[in-house]
Amino acid sequence: MILTNTEKNKEASMIYKLNKLDLNNDFYIKRDDLYPFSFGGNKARKAELFWKDLKNKGADCVVTYGTSSSNHCRVIANLAAGDGVPCTIISPIEQKKQTYNKILIELFNAEIVFSPVEKVKETINTVLAKLEKDGKHPYFIMGGGHGNIGTQAYVNVYSEICRYEKENRIKFDYIFHASGTGTTQSGLVCGQILNGETENRIVGISIARKNPYGRDVVVESVRDYLANTDWKDKFDEQMVEFDDTYTNSGYGVTNDCIREWILKLMKSEGIPLDETYTGKAFAGMIEWLKKKQIENKKILFIHTGGTPLFFDYLNGIC
Ligand SMILES: *Cc1c(COP(=O)(O)O)cnc(C)c1O
């Protein structure tokens, strides 16, 4: 299985300037959607580290959860298939049409256990207990690759961004990204702290969660990651900017503005965005900058992936 070893000081995805966007600021993009495994994305970055941990612990099967459109579940199922590790995915019962992630998860032969949303926790415990009773050593990964290992993946990304800045002698004024379970954002914030930066420049555009909950989860994740380090006193909650203005009444709910930006980015730059995460975050970023009248700044957008969701979007417009 070919995975990029992000710990070897190698840039795992490129950063470049978007030249066709004439919007009063200089826009750059970090293409984590091209991270070289299983159609890329932040879930591939996190999964790589979880997988290493699974191997170190000598686990012989993996259990995680997520919906049928989950990028995380697709990547885990893909890794499991490649390594011949049995994979169980606990999925909430939902009335949803077919998605490419779901097709891929089935193709990778993952076992899907459906559960009513309110019983997901119970179902996970039952599945894990059964595997253990059968003499297996299951490895459990929280939905979306949440937890310190997932956070580490974006601490690494922050280092990549800093290296790019150093080599190219620029400094991004703002770093935007789609924020969901908060792991990506907590990794970036921890990266800032570990680099001795005290002023925040990271803006997480929430794709579903509302405040205070959404922000609290990020704050908690940062605390958790820093808990056993010398940096724990350096964290100021003000460093977490989790903007819930653009959630558009919930996970996966789209609108014309998001769709317009997806088309614009595809046609002008050849970059695929999706309606659930990156399209929503990109549209939110543009609004955020407009509202605050920010001009002549250097802006980095982290493209967190979701390529199969881009094709779901195409299916919707054809
Ligand atoms: C999961 C996901 C996010 C959100 O990442 P979190 O770490 O959960 O906040 C953003 N973009 C894409 C494409 C995702 O799949």
XYZ file of N, CA, C and O in Angstrom, residues 20 51 62 97 170 176 202 209 238 285 302:
44
model
N -6.741 33.146 -11.367
C -7.908 33.663 -12.079
C -8.954 34.298 -11.173
O -9.933 34.853 -11.623
N -3.745 4.154 10.971
C -3.375 2.827 10.475
C -2.042 2.377 11.044
O -1.840 1.227 11.395
N -10.822 -3.706 12.200
C -11.047 -2.291 12.482
C -12.547 -1.993 12.519
O -13.327 -2.594 11.778
N -30.010 8.729 -1.028
C -29.744 8.069 -2.300
C -28.304 7.547 -2.325
O -27.503 7.867 -1.458
N 6.757 34.229 1.979
C 5.473 34.907 2.143
C 4.866 34.471 3.470
O 5.334 33.503 4.097
N -8.048 29.396 5.728
C -9.441 28.942 5.829
C -9.558 27.462 5.524
O -8.801 26.925 4.726
N -6.231 31.253 11.704
C -7.007 30.140 11.158
C -8.500 30.402 11.328
O -8.961 30.742 12.412
N -22.112 22.136 12.427
C -22.307 22.393 13.858
C -22.490 23.872 14.176
O -21.895 24.721 13.533
N -9.159 32.161 22.620
C -9.428 33.147 21.562
C -8.841 32.723 20.219
O -9.181 33.272 19.181
N -16.009 31.418 3.032
C -14.788 32.243 3.125
C -14.965 33.554 2.356
O -14.616 34.636 2.874
N -7.406 25.684 2.514
C -6.998 24.277 2.507
C -8.136 23.445 1.914
O -9.245 23.417 2.460
